[in-house]
Short mmCIF file of C-alpha atoms in Angstrom, two decimals:
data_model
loop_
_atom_site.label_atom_id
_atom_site.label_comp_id
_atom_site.label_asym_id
_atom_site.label_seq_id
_atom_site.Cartn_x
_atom_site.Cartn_y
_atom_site.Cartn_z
CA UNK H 837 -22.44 19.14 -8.20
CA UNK H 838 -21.03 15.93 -9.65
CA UNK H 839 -18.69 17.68 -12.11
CA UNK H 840 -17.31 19.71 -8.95
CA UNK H 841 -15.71 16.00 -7.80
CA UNK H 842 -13.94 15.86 -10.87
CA UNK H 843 -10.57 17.03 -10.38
CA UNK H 844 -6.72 16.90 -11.00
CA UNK H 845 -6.21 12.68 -10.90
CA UNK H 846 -9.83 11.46 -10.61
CA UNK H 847 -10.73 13.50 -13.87
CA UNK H 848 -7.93 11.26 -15.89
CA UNK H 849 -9.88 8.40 -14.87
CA UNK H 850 -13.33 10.02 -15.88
CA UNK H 851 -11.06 10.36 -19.18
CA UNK H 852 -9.63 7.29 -19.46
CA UNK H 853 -13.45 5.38 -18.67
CA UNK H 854 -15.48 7.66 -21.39
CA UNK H 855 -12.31 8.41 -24.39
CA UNK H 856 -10.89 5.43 -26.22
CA UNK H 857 -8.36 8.56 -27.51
CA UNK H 858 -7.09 9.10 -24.22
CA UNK H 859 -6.17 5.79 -23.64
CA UNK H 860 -3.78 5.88 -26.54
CA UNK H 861 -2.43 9.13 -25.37
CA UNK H 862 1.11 8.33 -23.43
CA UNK H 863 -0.31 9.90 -20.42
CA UNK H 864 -3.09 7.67 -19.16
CA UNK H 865 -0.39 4.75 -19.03
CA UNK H 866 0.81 6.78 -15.56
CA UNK H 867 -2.79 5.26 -14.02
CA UNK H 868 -3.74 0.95 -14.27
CA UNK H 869 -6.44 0.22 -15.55
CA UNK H 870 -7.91 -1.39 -12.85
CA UNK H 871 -10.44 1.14 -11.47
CA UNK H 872 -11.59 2.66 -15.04
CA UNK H 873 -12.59 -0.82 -16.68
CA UNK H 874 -14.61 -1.68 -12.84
CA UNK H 875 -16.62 2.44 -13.31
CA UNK H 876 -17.24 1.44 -17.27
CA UNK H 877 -18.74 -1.88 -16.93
CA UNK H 878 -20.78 -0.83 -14.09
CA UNK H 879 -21.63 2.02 -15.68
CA UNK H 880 -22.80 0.22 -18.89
CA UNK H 881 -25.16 -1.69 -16.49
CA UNK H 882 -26.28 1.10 -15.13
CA UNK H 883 -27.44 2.51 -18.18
CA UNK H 884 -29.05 -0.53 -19.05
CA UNK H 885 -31.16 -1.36 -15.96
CA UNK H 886 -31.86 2.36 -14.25
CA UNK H 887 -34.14 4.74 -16.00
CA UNK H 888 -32.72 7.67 -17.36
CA UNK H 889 -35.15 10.23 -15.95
CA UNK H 890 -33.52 9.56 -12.47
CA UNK H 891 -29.66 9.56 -13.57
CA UNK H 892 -27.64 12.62 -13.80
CA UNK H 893 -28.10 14.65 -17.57
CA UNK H 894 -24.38 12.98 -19.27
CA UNK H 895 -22.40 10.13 -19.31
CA UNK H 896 -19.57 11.61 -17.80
CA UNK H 897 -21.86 12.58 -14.72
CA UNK H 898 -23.06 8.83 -14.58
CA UNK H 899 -19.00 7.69 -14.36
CA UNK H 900 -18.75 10.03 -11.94
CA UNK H 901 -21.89 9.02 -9.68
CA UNK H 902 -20.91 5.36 -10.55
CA UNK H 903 -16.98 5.98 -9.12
CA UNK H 904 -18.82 7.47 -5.80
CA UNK H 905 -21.09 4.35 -5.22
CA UNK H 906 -18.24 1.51 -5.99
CA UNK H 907 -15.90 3.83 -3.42
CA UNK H 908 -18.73 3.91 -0.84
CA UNK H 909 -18.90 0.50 -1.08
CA UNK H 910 -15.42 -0.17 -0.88
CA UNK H 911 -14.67 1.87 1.84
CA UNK H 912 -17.27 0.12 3.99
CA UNK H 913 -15.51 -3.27 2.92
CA UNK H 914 -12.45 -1.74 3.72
CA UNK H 915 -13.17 -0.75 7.50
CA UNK H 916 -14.86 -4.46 7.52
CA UNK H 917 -11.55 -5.91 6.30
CA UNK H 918 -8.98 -4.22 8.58
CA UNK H 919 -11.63 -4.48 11.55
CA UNK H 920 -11.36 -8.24 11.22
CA UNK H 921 -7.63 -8.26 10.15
CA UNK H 922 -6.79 -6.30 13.92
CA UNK H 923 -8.95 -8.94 15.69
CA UNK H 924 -7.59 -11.96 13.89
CA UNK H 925 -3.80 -10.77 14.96
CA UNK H 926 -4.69 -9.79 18.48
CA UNK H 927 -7.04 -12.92 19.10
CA UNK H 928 -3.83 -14.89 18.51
CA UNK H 929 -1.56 -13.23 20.98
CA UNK H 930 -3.69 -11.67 23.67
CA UNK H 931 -5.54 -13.52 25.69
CA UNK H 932 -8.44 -10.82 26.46
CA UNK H 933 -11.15 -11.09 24.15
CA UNK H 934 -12.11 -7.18 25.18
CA UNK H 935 -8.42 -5.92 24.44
CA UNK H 936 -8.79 -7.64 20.98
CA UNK H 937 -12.51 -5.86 20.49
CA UNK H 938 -11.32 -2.90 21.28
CA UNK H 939 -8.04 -2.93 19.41
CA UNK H 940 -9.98 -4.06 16.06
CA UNK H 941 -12.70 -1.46 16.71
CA UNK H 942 -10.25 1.39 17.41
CA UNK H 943 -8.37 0.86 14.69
CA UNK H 944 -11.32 0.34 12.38
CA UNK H 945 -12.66 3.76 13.45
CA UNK H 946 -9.18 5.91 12.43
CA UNK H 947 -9.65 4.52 9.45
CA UNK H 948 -13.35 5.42 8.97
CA UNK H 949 -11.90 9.05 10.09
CA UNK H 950 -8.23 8.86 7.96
CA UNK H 951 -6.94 12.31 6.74
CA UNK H 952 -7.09 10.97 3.43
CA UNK H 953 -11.37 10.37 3.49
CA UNK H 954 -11.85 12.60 0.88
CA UNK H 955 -9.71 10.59 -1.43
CA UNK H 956 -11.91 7.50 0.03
CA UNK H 957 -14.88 9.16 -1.71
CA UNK H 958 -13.76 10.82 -4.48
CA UNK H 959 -13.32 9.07 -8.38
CA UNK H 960 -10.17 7.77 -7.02
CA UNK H 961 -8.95 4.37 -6.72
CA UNK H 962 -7.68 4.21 -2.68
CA UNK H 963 -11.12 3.26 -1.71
CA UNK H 964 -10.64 -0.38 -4.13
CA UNK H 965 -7.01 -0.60 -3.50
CA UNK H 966 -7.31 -0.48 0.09
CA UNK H 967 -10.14 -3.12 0.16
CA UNK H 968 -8.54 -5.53 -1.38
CA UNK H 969 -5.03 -5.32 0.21
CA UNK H 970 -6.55 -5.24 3.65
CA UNK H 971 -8.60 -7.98 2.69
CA UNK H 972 -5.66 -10.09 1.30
CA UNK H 973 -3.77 -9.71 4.71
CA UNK H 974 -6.55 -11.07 6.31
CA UNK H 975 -7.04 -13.84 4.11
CA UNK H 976 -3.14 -14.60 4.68
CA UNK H 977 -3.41 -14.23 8.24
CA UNK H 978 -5.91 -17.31 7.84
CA UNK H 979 -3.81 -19.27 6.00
CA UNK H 980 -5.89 -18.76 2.57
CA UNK H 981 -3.42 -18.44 -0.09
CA UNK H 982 -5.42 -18.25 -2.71
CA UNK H 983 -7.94 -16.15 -1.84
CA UNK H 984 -4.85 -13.27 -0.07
CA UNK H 985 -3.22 -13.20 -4.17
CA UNK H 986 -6.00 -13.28 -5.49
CA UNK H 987 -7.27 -9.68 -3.74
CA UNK H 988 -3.40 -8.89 -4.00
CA UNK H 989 -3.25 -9.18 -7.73
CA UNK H 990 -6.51 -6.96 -8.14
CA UNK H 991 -4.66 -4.28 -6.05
CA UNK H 992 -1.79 -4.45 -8.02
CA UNK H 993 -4.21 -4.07 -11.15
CA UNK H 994 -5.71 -0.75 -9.42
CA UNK H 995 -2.52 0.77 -8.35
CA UNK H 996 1.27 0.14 -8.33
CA UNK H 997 1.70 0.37 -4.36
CA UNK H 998 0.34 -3.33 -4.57
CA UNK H 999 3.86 -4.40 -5.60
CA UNK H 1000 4.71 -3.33 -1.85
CA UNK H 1001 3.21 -6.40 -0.96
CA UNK H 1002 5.93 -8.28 -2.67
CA UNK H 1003 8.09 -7.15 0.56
CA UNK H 1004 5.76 -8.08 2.93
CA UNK H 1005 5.71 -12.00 1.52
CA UNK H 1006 9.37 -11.53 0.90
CA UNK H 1007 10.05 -10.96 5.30
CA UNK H 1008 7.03 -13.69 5.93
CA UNK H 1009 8.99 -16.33 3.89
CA UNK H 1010 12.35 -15.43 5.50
CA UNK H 1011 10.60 -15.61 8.73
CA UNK H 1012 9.35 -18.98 7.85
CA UNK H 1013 12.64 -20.38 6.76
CA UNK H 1014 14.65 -19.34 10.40
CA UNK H 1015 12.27 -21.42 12.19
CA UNK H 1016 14.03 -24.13 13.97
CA UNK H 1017 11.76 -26.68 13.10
CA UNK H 1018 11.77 -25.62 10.04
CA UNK H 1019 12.47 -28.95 7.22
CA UNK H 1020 14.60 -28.47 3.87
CA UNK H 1021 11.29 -29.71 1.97
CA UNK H 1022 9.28 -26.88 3.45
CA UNK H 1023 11.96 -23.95 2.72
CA UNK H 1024 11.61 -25.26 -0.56
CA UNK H 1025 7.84 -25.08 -0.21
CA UNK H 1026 8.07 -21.96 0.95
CA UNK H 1027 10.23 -20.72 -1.37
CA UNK H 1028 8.55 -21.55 -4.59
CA UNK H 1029 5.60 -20.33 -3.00
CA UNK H 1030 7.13 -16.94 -2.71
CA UNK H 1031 8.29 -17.28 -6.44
CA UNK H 1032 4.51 -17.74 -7.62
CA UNK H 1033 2.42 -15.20 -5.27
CA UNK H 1034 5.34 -12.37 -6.13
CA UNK H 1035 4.90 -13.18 -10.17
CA UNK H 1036 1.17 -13.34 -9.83
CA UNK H 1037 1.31 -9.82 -8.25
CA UNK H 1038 3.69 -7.88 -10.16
CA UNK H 1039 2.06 -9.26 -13.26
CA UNK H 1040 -0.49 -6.62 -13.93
CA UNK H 1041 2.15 -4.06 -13.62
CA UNK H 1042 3.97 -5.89 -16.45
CA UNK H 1043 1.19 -6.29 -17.95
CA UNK H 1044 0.28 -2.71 -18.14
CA UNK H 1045 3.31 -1.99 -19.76
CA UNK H 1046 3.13 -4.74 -22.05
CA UNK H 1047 -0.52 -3.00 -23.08
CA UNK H 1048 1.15 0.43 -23.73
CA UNK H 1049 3.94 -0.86 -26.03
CA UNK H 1050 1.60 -3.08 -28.20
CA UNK H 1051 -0.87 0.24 -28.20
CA UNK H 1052 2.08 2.48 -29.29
CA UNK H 1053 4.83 0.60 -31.08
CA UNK H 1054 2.69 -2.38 -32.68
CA UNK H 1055 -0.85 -1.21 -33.54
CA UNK H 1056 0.54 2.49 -34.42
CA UNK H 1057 0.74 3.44 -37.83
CA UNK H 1058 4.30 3.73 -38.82
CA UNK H 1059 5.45 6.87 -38.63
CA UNK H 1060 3.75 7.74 -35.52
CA UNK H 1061 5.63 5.61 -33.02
CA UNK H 1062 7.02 7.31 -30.07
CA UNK H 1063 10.87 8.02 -30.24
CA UNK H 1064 10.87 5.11 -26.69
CA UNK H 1065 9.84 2.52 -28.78
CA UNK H 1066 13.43 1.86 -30.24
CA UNK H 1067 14.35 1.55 -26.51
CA UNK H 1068 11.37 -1.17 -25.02
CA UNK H 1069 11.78 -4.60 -24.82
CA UNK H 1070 11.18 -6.95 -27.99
CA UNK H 1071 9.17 -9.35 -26.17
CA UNK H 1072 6.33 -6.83 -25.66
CA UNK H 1073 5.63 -7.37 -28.74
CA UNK H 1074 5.70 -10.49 -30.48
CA UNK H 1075 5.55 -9.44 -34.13
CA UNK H 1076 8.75 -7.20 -33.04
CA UNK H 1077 10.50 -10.25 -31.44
CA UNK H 1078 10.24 -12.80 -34.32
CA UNK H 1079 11.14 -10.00 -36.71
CA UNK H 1080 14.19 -9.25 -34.64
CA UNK H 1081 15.01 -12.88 -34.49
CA UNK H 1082 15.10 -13.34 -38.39
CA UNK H 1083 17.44 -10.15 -38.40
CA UNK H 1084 19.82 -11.68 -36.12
CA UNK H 1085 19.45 -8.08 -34.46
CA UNK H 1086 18.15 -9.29 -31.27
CA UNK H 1087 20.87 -8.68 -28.57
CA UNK H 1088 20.69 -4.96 -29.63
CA UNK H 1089 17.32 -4.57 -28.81
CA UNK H 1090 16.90 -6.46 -24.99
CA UNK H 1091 17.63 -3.74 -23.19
CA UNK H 1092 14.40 -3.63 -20.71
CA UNK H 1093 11.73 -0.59 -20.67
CA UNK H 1094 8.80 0.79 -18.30
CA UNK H 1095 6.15 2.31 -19.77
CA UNK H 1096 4.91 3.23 -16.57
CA UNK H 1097 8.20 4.10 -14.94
CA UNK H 1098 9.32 6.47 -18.10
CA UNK H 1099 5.51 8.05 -18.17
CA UNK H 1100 6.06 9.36 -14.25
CA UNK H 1101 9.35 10.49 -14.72
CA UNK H 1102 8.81 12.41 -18.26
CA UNK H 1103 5.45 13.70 -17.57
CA UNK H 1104 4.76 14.20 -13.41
CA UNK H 1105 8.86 14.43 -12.48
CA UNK H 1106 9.01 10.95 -10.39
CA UNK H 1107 12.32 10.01 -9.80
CA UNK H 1108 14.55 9.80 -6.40
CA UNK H 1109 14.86 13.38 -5.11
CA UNK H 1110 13.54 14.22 -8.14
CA UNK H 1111 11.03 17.32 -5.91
CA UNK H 1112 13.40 18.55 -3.61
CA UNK H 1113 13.30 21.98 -4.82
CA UNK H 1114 12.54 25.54 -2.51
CA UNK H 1115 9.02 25.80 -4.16
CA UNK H 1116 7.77 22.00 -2.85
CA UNK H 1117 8.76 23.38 0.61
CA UNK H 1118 4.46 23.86 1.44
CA UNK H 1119 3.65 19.94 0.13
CA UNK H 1120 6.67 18.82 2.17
CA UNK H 1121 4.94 20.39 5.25
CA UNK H 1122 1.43 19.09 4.06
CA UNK H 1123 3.26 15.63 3.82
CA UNK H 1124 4.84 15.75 7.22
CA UNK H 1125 2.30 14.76 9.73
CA UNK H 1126 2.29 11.29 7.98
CA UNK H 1127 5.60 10.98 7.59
CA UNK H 1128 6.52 12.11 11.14
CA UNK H 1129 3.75 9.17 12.64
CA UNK H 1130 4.56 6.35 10.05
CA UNK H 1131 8.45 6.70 11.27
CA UNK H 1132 7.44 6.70 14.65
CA UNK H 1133 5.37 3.78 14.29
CA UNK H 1134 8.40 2.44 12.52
CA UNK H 1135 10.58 3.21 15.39
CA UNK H 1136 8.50 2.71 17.93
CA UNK H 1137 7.95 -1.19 16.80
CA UNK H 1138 12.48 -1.17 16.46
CA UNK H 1139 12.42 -0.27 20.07
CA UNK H 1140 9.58 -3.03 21.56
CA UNK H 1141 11.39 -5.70 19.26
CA UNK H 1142 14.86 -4.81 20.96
CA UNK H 1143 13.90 -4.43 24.26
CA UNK H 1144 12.20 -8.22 23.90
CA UNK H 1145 15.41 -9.06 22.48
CA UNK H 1146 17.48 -7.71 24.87
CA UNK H 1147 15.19 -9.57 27.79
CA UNK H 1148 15.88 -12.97 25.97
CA UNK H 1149 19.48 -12.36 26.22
CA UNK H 1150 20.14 -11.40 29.42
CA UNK H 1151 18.13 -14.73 30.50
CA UNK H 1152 19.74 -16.73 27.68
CA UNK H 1153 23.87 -16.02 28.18
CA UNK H 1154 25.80 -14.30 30.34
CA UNK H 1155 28.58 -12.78 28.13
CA UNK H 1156 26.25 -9.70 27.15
CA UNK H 1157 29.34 -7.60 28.40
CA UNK H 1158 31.77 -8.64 25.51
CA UNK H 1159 32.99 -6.38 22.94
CA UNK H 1160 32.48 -8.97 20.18
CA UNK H 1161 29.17 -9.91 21.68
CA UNK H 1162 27.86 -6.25 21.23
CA UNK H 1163 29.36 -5.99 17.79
CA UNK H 1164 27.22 -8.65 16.84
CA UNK H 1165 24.16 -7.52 18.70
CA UNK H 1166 22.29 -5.89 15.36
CA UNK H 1167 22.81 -8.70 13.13
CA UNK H 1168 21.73 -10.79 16.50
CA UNK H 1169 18.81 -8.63 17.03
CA UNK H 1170 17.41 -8.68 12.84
CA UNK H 1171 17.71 -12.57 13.18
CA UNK H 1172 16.03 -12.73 16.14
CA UNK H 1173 13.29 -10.03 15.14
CA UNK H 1174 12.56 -12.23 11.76
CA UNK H 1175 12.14 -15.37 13.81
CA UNK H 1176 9.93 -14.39 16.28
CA UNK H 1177 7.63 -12.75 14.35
CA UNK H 1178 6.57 -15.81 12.92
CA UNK H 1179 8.03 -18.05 16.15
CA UNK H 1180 4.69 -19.43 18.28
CA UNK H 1181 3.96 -16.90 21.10
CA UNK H 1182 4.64 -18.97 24.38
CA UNK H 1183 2.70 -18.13 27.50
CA UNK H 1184 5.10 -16.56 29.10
CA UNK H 1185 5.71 -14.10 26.97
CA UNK H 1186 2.25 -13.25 26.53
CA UNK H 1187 1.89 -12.65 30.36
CA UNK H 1188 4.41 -10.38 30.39
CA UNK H 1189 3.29 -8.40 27.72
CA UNK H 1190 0.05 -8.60 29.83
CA UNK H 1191 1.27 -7.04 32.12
CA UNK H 1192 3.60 -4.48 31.43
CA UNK H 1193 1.11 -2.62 28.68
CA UNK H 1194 -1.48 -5.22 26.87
CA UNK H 1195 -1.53 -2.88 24.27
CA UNK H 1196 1.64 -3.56 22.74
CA UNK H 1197 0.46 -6.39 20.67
CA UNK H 1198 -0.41 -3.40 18.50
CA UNK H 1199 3.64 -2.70 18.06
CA UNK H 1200 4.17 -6.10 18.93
CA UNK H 1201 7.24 -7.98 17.16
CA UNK H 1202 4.94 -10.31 16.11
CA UNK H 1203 3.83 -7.52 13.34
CA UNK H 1204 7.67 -7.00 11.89
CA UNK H 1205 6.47 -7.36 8.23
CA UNK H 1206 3.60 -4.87 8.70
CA UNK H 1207 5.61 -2.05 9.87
CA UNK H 1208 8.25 -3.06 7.69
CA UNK H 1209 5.99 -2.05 4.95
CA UNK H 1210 4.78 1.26 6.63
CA UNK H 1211 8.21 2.56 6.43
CA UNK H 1212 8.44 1.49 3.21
CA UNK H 1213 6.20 3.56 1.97
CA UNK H 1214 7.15 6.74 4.15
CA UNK H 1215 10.97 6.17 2.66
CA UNK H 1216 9.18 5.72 -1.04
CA UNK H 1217 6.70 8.86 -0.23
CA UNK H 1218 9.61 11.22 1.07
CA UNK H 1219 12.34 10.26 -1.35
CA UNK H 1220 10.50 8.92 -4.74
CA UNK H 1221 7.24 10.22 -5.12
CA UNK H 1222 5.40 13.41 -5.10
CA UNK H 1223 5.89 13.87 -1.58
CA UNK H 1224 2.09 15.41 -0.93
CA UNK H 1225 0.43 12.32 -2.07
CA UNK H 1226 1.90 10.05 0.94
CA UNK H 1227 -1.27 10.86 3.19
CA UNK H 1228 -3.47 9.04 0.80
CA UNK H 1229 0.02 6.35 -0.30
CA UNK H 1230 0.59 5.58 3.69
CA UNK H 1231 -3.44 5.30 3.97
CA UNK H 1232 -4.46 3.26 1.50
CA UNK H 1233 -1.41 0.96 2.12
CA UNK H 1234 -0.24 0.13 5.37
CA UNK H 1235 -2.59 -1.25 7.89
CA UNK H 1236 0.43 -0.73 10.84
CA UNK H 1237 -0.60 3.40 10.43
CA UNK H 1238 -3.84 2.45 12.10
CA UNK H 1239 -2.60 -0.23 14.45
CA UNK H 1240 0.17 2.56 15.39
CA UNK H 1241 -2.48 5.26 16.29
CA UNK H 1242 -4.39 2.95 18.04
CA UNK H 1243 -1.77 1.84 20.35
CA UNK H 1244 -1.27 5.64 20.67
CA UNK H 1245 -4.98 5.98 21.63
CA UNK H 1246 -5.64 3.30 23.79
CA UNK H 1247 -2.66 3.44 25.57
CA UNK H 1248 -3.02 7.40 26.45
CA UNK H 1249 -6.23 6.59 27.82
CA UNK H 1250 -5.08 3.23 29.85
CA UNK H 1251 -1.45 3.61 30.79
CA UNK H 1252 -0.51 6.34 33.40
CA UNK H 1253 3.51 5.15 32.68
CA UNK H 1254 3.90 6.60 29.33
CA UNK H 1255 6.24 9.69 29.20
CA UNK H 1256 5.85 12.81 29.07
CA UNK H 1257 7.06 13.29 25.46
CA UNK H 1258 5.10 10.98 23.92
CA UNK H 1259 1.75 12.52 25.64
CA UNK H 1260 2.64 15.61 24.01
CA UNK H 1261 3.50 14.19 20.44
CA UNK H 1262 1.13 11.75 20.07
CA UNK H 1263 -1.38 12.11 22.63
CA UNK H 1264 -5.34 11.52 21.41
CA UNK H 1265 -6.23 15.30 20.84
CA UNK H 1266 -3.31 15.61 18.68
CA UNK H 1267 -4.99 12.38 16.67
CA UNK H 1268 -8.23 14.18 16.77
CA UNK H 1269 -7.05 17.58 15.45
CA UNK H 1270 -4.57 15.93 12.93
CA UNK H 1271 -7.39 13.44 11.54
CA UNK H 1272 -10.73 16.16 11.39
CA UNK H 1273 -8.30 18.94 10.12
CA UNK H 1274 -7.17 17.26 7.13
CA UNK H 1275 -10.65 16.12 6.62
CA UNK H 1276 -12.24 19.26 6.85
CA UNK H 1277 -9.14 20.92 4.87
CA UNK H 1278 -9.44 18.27 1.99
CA UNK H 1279 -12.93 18.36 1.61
CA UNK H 1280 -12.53 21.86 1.44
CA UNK H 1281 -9.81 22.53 -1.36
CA UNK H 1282 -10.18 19.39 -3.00
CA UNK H 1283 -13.71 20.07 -4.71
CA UNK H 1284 -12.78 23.45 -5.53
CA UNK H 1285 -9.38 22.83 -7.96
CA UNK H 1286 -6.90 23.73 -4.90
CA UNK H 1287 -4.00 21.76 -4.46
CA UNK H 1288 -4.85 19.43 -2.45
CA UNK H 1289 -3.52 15.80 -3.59
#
């Protein structure tokens, strides 16, 4: 039964855990090494403390088991960390304590119930990704710097989607800086703040390739250096560099190089528009429910941010009805969407939200950089990547998907004003078929070698 969970992605990291070989194959570069060193180490321990008699018959069963119980646990933590990253947003802008319990546990549950469980449970590494970029939200929403790149730079180490947090600080920061109280001497705080938490983050990715080129081009024999090595970057290896220096060769050799980047591309096809071809047609469709709701989040958030901005205009000026005024009105409208969503809610506003539909704090514009993120990663998962994997990408990344279908949820169950079309689109049944039918499907296919990724 345990070798029936190894398949297509999670058997590469069964690989690259048991075969030093593999790891010096050009392949297992396309996966950080994150995930594998956390199922080895607890593995070894395993072996060490647990009798035998009780443990599956090989070692490659024992990774496997091992993967299962780290992503149980991790998926637990996960649910724990978006649970309290929901309350800790809607605590701060709502004013009923019920609306935020609700919100938090809504949300909490989708995610318990995501299309992309199986994933959660198989010897993949959403289930550890996901935990700690949730939990590094929350820790930012608390002001804990540390502790937020700290789980950030772990993620990054388990899979490259964690450099999508880079985007998130990037929008935060700006945010920051359009404050009107905002001082020279803290934009430059801020600033250099962004500077550190974006190079801790992006580190392991550089890392990683750093790793592959001293694995290929320096320890290698020579003779058996891949053709790419003439093409990387000197300063991956040192023994390269200061040879290059004494050469005086050096400027022909800077030209930058990713390991990781050429490994997708040579081996799985990654590139922009690199799978729009007739025969992806079926993983287009299987990628399209996700898709379709994370631009609709998307959207949905562009349209509550403009309507609040179009409120605080009419009650700010009265020359809404010039033709220079209205040619100004998206650059007005970004401006104002980055300020307020770091701007101090005032009561006012919060009453009004109140009362028109309380649960808009969910696609509040409070939550810009969130959802800023979400379509991200639907524009990276329908134009970049293999488009089938974005159910597990969008899932693993983006805690606005949840926050999105709660809204949905809670509101089709609260609010008699919502239209007709969006009952129909994204009503609760069609969150309840969408969610238990790509459970059941996945569940289904993936055990058994279908495609199903």
């Amino acid at each position: 039964w345990w070798q029936e969970q190894e398949c297509k992605d999670s058997e590469n990291t069964q690989e690259i855990c048991s075969a030093t070989r593999f790891i010096e194959s050009e392949k297992s570069h396309a996966f950080l090494a994150g995930f594998p060193t956390l199922i080895r180490i607890v593995t070894r321990q395993v072996l060490r403390w647990i009798p035998w008699i009780i443990l599956p018959p090989t070692y490659e069963s024992v990774l496997v088991l091992v993967a299962w119980w780290i992503n149980t646990i991790a998926f637990i933590f996960a649910a724990l960390a978006l649970h309290e990253l929901t309350y800790c947003i809607a605590k701060k802008y709502v004013v009923a304590r019920e609306l935020c319990v609700e919100c938090a546990y809504t949300s909490a549950l989708l995610f318990c119930f995501n299309p992309a469980s199986v994933f959660f449970s198989a010897a993949y590494s959403e289930s550890l990704f996901c935990m700690m970029t949730f939990s590094g939200y929350f820790f930012a929403e608390r002001n804990n710097r540390f502790l937020a790149v700290t789980c950030w730079v772990t993620a990054s180490y388990t899979r490259s989607n964690g450099s999508l947090v880079v985007a998130w600080l990037i929008l935060q920061t700006i945010a920051r800086c359009l404050q009107p109280f905002q001082t020279l001497d803290g934009i430059l705080s801020d600033l250099l703040s962004l500077f550190y938490q974006s190079f801790f983050i992006l580190v392991p990715i550089i890392y990683h390739d750093w790793n592959g080129y001293y694995i290929h081009c320096v320890k290698a024999q020579e003779g058996f250096q891949p053709q790419w090595c003439n093409d990387a970057h000197p300063m991956f290896g040192l023994n390269h560099y200061l040879a290059f220096l004494e050469a005086d060769d050096f400027m022909i050799y800077v030209k930058t190089y990713s390991l990781y980047k050429n490994v997708q591309s040579r081996y799985w096809n990654v590139g922009f528009l690199n799978y729009y071809e007739w025969k992806q047609i079926p993983n287009f469709l299987l990628a399209f429910p996700v898709l379709f709701l994370g631009a609709t989040g998307a959207l949905t958030w562009i349209w509550q941010s403009w309507k609040l901005f179009r409120k605080n205009e009419k009650v700010s000026n009265g020359e809404t009805g010039k033709w220079w005024h209205m040619v100004l009105q998206p650059t007005r409208w970004a401006l104002f969407a980055l300020r307020v969503s770091k701007a101090p809610i005032e009561e006012a506003i919060k009453t009004l939200w109140e009362r028109e539909q309380p649960t808009v704090i969910l696609v509040g514009p409070t939550l810009l950089a969130y959802y800023a993120v979400l379509a991200a990663a639907c524009l990276v998962g329908a134009t970049i990547a293999h488009v089938q994997i974005s159910t597990r990408f969008i899932f693993s990344s983006c805690p606005a998907i949840y926050w999105f279908m709660s809204y949905i949820c809670i509101s089709d169950s609260k609010d008699e004003s919502i239209s007709i079309m969006k009952k129909l689109l994204l009503c609760r049944s069609a969150m309840v078929c969408y969610c238990a039918g790509f459970i059941l499907a996945g569940v289904t296919m993936h055990v058994n070698w279908l495609p199903w990724t």
